Each structure stands twice: as C-alpha cells, then as structure tokens.
Tab-separated table of C-alpha atoms and ligand atoms in Angstrom:
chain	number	residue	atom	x	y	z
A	1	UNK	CA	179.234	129.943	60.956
A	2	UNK	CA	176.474	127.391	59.778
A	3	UNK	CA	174.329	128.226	57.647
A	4	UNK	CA	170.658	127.199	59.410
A	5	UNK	CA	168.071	129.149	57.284
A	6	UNK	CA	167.333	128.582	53.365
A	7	UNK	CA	169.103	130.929	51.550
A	8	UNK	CA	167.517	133.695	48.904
A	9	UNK	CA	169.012	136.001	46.386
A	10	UNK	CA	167.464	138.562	43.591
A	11	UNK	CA	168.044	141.817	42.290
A	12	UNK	CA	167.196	144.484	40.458
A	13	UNK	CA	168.805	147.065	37.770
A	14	UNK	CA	169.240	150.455	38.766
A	15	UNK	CA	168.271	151.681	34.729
A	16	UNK	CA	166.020	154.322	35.658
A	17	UNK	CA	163.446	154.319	38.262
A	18	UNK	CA	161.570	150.812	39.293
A	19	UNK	CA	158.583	150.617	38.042
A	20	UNK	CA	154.955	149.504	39.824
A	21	UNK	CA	155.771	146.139	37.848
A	22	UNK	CA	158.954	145.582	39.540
A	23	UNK	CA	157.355	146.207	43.202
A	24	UNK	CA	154.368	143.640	42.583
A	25	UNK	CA	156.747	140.804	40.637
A	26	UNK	CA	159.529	141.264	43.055
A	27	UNK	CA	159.794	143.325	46.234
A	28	UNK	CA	156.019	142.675	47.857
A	29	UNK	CA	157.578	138.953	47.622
A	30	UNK	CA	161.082	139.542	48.922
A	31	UNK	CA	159.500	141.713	52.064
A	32	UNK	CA	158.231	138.386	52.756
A	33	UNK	CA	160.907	136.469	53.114
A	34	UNK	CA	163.335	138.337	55.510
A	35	UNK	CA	162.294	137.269	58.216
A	36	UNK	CA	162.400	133.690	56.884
A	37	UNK	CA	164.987	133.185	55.039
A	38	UNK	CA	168.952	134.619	54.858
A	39	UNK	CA	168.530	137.164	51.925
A	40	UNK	CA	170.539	139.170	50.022
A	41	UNK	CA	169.072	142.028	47.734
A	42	UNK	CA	171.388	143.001	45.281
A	43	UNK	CA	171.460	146.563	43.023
A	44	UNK	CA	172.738	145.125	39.999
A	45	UNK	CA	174.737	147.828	38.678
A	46	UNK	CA	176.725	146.022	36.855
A	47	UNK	CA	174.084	144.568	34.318
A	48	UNK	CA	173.112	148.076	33.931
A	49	UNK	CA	176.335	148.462	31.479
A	50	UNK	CA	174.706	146.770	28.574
A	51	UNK	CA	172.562	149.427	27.061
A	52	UNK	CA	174.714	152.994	27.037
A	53	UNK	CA	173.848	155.075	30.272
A	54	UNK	CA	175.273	158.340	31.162
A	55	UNK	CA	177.605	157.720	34.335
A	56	UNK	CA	176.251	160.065	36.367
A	57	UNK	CA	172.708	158.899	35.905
A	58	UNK	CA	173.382	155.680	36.614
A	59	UNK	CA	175.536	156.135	39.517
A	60	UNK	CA	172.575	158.363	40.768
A	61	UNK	CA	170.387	155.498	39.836
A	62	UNK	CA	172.308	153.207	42.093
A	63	UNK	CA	171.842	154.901	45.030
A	64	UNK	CA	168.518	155.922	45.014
A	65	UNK	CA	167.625	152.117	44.438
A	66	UNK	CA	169.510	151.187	47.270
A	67	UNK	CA	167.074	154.049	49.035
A	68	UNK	CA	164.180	152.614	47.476
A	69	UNK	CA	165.076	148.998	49.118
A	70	UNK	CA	165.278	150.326	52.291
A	71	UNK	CA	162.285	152.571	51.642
A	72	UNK	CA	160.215	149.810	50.742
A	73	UNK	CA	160.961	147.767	54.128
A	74	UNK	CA	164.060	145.905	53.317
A	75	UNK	CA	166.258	146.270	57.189
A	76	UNK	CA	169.656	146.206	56.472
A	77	UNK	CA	170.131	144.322	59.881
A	78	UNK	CA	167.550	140.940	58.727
A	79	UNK	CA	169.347	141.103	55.139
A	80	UNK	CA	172.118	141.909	52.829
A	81	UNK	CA	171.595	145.183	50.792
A	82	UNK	CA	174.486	145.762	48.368
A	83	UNK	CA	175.842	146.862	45.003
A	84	UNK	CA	177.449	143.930	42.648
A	85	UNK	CA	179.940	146.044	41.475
A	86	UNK	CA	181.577	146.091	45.259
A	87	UNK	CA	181.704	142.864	45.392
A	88	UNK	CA	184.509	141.518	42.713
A	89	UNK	CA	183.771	138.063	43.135
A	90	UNK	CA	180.940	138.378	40.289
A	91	UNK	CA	182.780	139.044	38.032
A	92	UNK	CA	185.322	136.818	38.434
A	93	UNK	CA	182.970	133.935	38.387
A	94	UNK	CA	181.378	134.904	35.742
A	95	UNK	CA	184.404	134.816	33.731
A	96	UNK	CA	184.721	131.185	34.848
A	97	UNK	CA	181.038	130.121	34.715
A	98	UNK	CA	181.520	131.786	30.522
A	99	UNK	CA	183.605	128.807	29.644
A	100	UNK	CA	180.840	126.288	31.153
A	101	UNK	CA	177.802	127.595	28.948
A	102	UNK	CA	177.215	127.415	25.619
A	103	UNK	CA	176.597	130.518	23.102
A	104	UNK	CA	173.355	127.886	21.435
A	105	UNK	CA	171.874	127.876	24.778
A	106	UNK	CA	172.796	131.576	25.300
A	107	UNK	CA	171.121	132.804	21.708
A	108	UNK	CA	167.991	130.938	22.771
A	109	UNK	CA	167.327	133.516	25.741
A	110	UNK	CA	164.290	135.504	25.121
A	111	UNK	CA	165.504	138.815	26.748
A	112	UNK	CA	168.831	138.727	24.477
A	113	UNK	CA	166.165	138.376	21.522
A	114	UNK	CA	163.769	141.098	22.579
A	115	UNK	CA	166.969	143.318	23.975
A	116	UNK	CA	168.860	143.254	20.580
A	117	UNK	CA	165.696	143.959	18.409
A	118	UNK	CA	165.340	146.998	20.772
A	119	UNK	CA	169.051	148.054	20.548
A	120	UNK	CA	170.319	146.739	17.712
A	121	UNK	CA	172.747	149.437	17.079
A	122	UNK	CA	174.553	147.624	20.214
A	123	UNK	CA	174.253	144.241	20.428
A	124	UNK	CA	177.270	143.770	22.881
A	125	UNK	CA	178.963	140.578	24.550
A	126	UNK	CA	177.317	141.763	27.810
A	127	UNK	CA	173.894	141.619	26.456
A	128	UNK	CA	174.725	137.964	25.050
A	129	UNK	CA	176.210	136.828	28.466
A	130	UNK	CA	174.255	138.898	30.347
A	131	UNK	CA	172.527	135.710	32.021
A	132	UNK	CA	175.509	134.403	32.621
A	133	UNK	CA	176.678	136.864	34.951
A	134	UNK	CA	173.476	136.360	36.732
A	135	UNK	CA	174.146	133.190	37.504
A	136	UNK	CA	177.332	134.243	38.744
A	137	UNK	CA	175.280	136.610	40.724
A	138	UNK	CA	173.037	133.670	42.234
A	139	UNK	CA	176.031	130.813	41.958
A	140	UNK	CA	178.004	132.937	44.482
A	141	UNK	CA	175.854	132.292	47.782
A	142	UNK	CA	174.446	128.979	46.893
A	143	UNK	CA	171.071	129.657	47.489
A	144	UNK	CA	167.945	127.609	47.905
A	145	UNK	CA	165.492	130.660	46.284
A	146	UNK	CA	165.375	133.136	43.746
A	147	UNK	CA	162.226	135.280	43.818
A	148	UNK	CA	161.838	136.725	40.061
A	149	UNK	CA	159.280	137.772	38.138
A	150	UNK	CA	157.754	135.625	35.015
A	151	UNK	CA	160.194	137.177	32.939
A	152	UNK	CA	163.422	136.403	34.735
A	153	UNK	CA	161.971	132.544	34.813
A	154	UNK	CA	164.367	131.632	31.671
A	155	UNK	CA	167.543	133.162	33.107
A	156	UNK	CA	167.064	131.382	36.274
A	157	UNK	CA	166.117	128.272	34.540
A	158	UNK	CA	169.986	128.593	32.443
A	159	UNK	CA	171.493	129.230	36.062
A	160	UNK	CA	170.451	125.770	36.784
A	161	UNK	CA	171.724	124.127	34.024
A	162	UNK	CA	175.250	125.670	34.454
A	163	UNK	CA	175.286	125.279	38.027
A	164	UNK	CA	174.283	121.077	37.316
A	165	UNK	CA	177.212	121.068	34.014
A	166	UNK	CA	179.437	122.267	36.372
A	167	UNK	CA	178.532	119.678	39.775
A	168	UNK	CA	178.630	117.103	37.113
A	169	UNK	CA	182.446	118.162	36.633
A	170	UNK	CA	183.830	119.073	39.944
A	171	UNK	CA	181.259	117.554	42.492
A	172	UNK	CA	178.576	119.024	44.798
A	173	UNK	CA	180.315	123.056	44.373
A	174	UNK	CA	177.212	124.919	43.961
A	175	UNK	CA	173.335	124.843	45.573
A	176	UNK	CA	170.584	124.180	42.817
A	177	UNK	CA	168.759	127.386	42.889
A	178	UNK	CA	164.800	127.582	42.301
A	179	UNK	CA	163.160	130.504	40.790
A	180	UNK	CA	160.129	131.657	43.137
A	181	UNK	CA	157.461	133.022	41.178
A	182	UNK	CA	153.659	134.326	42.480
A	183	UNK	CA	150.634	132.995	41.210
A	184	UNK	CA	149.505	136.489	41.455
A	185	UNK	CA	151.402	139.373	39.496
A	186	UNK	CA	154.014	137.867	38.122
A	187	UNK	CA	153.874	139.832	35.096
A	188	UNK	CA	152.309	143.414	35.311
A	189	UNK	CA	151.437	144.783	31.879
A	190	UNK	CA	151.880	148.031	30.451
A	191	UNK	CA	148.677	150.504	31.431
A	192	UNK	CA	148.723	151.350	27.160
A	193	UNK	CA	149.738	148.299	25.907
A	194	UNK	CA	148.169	145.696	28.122
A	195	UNK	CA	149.408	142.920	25.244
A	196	UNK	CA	153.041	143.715	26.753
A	197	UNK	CA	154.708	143.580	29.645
A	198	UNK	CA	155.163	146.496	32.054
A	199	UNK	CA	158.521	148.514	31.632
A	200	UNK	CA	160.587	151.455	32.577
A	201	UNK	CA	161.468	151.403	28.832
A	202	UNK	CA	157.917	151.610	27.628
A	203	UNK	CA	156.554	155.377	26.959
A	204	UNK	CA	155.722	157.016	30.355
A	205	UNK	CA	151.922	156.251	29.751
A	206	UNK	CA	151.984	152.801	30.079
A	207	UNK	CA	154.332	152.404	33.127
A	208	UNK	CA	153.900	153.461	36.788
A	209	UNK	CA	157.497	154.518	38.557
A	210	UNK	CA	157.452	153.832	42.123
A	211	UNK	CA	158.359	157.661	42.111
A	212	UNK	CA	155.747	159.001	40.041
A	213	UNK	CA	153.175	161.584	42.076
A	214	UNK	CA	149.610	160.495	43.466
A	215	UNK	CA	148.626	163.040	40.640
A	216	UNK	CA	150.328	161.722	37.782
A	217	UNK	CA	149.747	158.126	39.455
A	218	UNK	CA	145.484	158.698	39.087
A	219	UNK	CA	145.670	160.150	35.537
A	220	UNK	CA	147.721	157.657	34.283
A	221	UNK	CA	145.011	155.022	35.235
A	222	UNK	CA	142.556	156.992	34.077
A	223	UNK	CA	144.024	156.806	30.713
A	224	UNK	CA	144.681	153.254	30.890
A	225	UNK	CA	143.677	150.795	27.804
A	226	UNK	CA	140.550	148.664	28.490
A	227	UNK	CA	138.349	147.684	26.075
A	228	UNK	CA	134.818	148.018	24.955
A	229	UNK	CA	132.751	145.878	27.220
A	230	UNK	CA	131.706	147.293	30.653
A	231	UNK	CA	132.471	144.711	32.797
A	232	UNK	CA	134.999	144.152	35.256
A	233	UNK	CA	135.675	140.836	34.703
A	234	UNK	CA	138.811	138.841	35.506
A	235	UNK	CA	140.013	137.336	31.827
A	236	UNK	CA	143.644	138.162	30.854
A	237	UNK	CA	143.070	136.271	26.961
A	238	UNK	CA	139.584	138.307	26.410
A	239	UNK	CA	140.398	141.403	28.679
A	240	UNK	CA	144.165	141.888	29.081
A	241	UNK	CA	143.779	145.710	30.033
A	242	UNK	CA	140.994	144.972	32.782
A	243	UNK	CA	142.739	141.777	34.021
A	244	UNK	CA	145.578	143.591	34.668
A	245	UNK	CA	144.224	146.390	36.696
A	246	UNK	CA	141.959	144.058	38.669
A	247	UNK	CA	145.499	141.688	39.490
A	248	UNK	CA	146.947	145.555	40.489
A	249	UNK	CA	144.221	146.572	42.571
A	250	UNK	CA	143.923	142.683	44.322
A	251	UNK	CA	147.800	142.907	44.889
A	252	UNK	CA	147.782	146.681	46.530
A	253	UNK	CA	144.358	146.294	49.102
A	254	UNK	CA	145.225	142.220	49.778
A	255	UNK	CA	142.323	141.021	48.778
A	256	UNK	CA	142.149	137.606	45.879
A	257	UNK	CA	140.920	138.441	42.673
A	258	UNK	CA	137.633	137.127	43.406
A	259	UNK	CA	136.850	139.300	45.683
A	260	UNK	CA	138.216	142.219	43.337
A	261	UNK	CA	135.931	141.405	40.905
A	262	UNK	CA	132.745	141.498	43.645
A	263	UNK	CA	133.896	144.961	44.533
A	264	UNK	CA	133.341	146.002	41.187
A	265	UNK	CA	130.141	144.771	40.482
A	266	UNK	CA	128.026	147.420	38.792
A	267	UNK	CA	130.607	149.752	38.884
A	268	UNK	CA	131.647	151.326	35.305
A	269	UNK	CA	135.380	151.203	34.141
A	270	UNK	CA	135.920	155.037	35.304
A	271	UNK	CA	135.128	154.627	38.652
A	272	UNK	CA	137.334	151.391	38.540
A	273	UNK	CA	140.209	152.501	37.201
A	274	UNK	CA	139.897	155.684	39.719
A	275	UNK	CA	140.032	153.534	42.433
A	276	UNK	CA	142.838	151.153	41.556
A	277	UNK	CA	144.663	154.500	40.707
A	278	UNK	CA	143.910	155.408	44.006
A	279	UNK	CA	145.240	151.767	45.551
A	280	UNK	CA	148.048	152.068	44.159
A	281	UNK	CA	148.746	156.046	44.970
A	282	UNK	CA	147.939	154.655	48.858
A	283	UNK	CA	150.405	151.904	48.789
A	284	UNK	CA	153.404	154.088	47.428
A	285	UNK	CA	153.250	157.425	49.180
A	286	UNK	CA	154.537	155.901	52.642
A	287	UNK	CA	157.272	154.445	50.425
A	288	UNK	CA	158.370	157.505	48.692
A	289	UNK	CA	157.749	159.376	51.785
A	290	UNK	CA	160.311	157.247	53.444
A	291	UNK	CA	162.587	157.567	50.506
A	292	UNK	CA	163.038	161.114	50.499
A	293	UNK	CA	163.884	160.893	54.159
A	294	UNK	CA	166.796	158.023	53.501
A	295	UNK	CA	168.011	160.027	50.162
A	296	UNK	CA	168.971	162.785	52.515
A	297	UNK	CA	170.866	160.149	54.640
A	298	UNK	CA	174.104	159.698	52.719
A	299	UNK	CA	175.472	158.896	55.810
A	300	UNK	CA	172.929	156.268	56.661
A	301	UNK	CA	173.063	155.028	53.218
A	302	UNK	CA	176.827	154.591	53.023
A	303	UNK	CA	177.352	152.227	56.152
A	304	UNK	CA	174.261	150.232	55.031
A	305	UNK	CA	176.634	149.918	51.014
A	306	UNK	CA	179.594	149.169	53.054
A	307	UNK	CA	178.421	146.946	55.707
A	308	UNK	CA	176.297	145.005	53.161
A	309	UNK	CA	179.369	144.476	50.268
A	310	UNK	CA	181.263	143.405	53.447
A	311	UNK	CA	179.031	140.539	54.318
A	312	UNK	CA	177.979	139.571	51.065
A	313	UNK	CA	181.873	139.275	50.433
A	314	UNK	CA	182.539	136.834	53.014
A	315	UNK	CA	180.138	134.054	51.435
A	316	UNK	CA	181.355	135.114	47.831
A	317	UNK	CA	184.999	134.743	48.389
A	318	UNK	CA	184.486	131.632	49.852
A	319	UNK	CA	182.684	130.150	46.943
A	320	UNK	CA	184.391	131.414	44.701
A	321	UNK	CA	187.815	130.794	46.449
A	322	UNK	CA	186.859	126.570	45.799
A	323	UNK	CA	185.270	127.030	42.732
A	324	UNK	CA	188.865	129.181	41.351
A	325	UNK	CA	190.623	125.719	43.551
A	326	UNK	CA	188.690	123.215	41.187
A	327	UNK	CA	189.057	124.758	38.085
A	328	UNK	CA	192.845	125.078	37.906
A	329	UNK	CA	193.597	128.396	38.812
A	330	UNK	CA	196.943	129.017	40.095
A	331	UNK	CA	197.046	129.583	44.049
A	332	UNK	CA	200.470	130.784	44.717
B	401	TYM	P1	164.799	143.794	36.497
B	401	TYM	O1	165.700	144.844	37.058
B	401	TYM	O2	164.314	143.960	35.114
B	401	TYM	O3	163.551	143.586	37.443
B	401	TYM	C1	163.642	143.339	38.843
B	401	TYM	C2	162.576	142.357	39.260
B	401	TYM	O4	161.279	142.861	38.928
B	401	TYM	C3	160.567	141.892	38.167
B	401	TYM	N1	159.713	142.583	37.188
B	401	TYM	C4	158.404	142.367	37.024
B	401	TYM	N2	157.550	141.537	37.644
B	401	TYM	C5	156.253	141.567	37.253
B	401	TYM	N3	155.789	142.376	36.275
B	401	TYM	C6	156.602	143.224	35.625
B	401	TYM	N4	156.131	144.021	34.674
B	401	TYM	C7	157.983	143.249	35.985
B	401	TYM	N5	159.058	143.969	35.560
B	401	TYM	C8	160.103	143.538	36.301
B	401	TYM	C9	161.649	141.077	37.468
B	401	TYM	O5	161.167	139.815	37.092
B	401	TYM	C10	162.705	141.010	38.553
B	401	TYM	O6	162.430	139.977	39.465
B	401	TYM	N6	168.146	140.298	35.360
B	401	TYM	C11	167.353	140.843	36.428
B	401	TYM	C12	168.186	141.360	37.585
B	401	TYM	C13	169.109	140.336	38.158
B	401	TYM	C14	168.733	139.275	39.003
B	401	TYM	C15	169.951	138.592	39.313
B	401	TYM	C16	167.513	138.813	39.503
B	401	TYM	C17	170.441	140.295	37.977
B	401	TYM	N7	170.963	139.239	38.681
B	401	TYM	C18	169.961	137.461	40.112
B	401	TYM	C19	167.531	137.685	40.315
B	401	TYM	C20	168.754	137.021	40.600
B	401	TYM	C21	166.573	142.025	35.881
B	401	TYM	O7	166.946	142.637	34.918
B	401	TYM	O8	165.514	142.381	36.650
C-alpha cells in the first residue's frame, strides 16, 4: 500500500516508571500527531538491557508502559504500539548499520559520557552503540519525524549521518529523519536540582512519576528548589527552579508562559508551587485512572502487543529485506 501521510517514530524505555519529564518532552507531542501523521510508538525494551535490571521488573516495566501509552491517549487503531524486542528486524539492522558508524563519532555522544560516569562499573558495548541501535530503531520505517526531547537531539542527529554514509553507498535506501523538538518543555528539570535535567534515576524528590499519588505529587512541589527572590519570573539562567515550574504549569493548563507569569503576579512561591502541584496532579489522575483500568486488561493489552509487532513488522522486513539485498548478504 502507498504510503500517503509523513511518517513518525519515537520511543521510550521501560526502566522504571516515566517520569512527568518524559510526558511534557515526548507524549503531549506525539498525542498530537496521530491523527496527522502514520506513527509508531515503540517500548524500547531492548535499550533497557544496558544498565543491569532484574527480569521480572523489567518485563513488568514493559507492560505497564505499553498501559501507560494507551492510558495517555495513544489508540492502537490511528497508530502502531509495540515492543522492539518483537520485532527482530532491529536488531538485525543494527548489526549492519554497526559496521557503517564510527566508534570517534560514537565516544563523542553525550549520553554514553554521562551514562558511563554514572555506571562505570559497566560500561558495556550496548551503552557505546546504544545510539546505534536507535537508529536502527528509526532507519527501519523511513520516517519523515522523530519527536524527542532536547536530550535525544544528538542521537537523532548521528541517525542522520549514518542513514546519509550509507545513501551515499547504496543509493536512496533510507528516509532522512528530523528530530521534532518543542519550543516549550523540551527539557524538564529535576524539582531538587533544577541545574539538571529531570530523571527517573534522580532521587525520588526531584522527579515526578506519571504514577506517583496527587498526595505525594503536591508535597513534592512543595519541596521543590527555588531560590531566594519572590518573584515568579520566567528566567531559566537567573531562576532555573522557578523557570521550570512556570514551563510545567504553562504546559499542564495550555496557557504560554506569558500568561503563566501574569497569573502569578503577587502571588508568593508557596501558593505557586501549590498550584502547579495541583496542575499537574489534575492532568495525571485521568491518566492513571485509565491505567489501572487497561493494567487489568491483559487481554486487551495482548492483542494491542500482537497486532502492533505485526504491523510494525511488515514495514521493517521490508526495509530491512533491501537494505540485507545491498549489503551482500546471502539470499538463498
Ligand atoms: P527516554 O526513555 O529516556 O525518554 C523518552 C522520551 O522522553 C523525553 N524526555 C524528556 N523530555 C523533556 N524533559 C525531560 N526531563 C525528559 N526526560 C525524557 C526523551 O527526550 C524522549 O523523547 N533513547 C531514547 C529512546 C529511544 C528512541 C528511539 C527515541 C530508543 N529508540 C528512537 C526516539 C526514536 C530514550 O532513552 O528516551
């Protein structure tokens, strides 16, 4: 069948539960597009295997991500929802798309940096080609789009080059992906760190999981880092902490920044952060209301796996079916 809208891919990794970070940077963006666009939303499960996980937790991980997707708004019938690891094809053109990239350009990523300072007790081959893989990921459906957040700007950025090295070899094989990144909340920062970015691996202070209770939501912007001024003011260099909760609460009620600021005119940092706490408790209770109902689905959750690995199958074996044709390998 012809392929009439712009394609999109992006994913996420099923280490632990998102975070409010990965829901402003990524999913309020993909809901978006799905009516626009052909998308696939991937659980990347198997980028998860480069820091140590216990199986069962990550397994458990997987699914309850693929709950969260559908939880969030993702419909299984507008796009593909599926896990990477049921889908061979990424791995085997990854393998291929290793001997096109070089380890200089590799050991210049910032995320292999910052990953192997934080586990340098294992500092595997999958954390080195770790971006390679995701170009793999994005290679495999020649897409037009790749909503990210800031920090997944570099790894699209190397997906380009490879997929270019590798046209310049064989011809037009793959689609020149472009990263799609908001103006707005592109990078959420940590609530206790505000210097840093927002992370399921921070400490649970400074990170909000999509899970976490309207209770536990609230306190933990109550606690969050400001500074010493009182105003709410919208400057990320002078006032990362406020910035960042003003970006939060713009993102959650839909209003710009601007007008963010005006709401808080007058208004003292407690009863600010209260009610961005309270934004963001509004926004994610439907969600996780939904997501208890789905996680009791495993029926419903199943078919949506299978059918979705089936369909995002059919465009990866194809691609990866010429790309195995041009490099050499053998096809009888
Ligand atoms: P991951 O799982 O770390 O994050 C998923 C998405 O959430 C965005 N994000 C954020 N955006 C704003 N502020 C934050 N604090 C924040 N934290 C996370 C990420 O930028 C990302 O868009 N390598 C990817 C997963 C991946 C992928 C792909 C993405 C694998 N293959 C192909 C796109 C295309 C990752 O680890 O994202």
């Amino acid at each position: 069948m012809q392929q009439v809208k712009d394609r999109v891919f992006s994913g996420t990794q099923p280490t632990g539960v998102p975070t409010l970070g990965n829901y402003v940077g990524a999913y309020r963006n993909w809901l978006k597009m799905q009516d626009d666009y052909d998308c696939l939303f991937c659980v990347v499960d198997m980028h998860s295997l480069t820091v140590r996980n216990d199986a069962a937790e990550l397994r458990k991980n997987a699914k309850s991500l693929l709950a969260l997707y559908l939880a969030v708004g993702f419909d299984p019938e507008k796009c593909i929802l599926y896990f990477q690891s049921h889908v061979p094809e990424h791995a085997q053109l990854s393998w291929i798309l290793n001997c096109y990239t070089y380890m200089g350009e590799l050991s210049r990523m910032t995320q292999f940096k910052d990953k192997s300072a934080k586990h340098s007790e294992n500092i595997n081959a999958g954390l080195f080609t770790y971006p390679v893989l995701m170009a793999a990921d994005i290679l495999l459906f020649n897409v037009q789009y790749v909503p990210v957040g800031e920090d997944q700007k570099q790894h699209v950025e190397i997906t380009r080059d490879i997929a270019e090295r590798f046209n310049n070899i064989y011809g037009d094989v793959f689609t020149i992906p472009k990263p799609l990144i908001s103006n707005v909340g592109a990078r959420i920062m940590s609530l206790s760190v505000p210097e840093n970015k927002m992370s399921k691996s921070d400490d649970a202070s400074g990170y909000i999981s999509m899970l976490d209770t309207t209770d536990v939501i609230i306190s933990k912007f109550k606690k969050a880092v400001t500074d010493s001024e009182k105003e709410v003011r919208y400057d990320p260099k002078a006032k990362p902490g406020v910035s960042n909760l003003l970006t939060i609460y713009s993102v959650m009620t839909d209003k710009s920044v601007k007008d963010a600021e005006k709401d808080f005119e007058g208004v003292g940092y407690g009863g600010f952060k209260l009610a961005v706490g309270e934004a963001v408790a509004d926004k994610l209770k439907p969600i996780q209301d939904e997501y208890n109902r789905i996680m009791d689905d495993k029926v419903y959750l199943e078919s949506v796996s299978k059918d979705g690995a089936q369909k995002a199958r059919k465009i990866a074996m194809k691609t990866y079916g010429k790309v195995a044709r041009k490099v050499g390998l053998a096809q009888i």
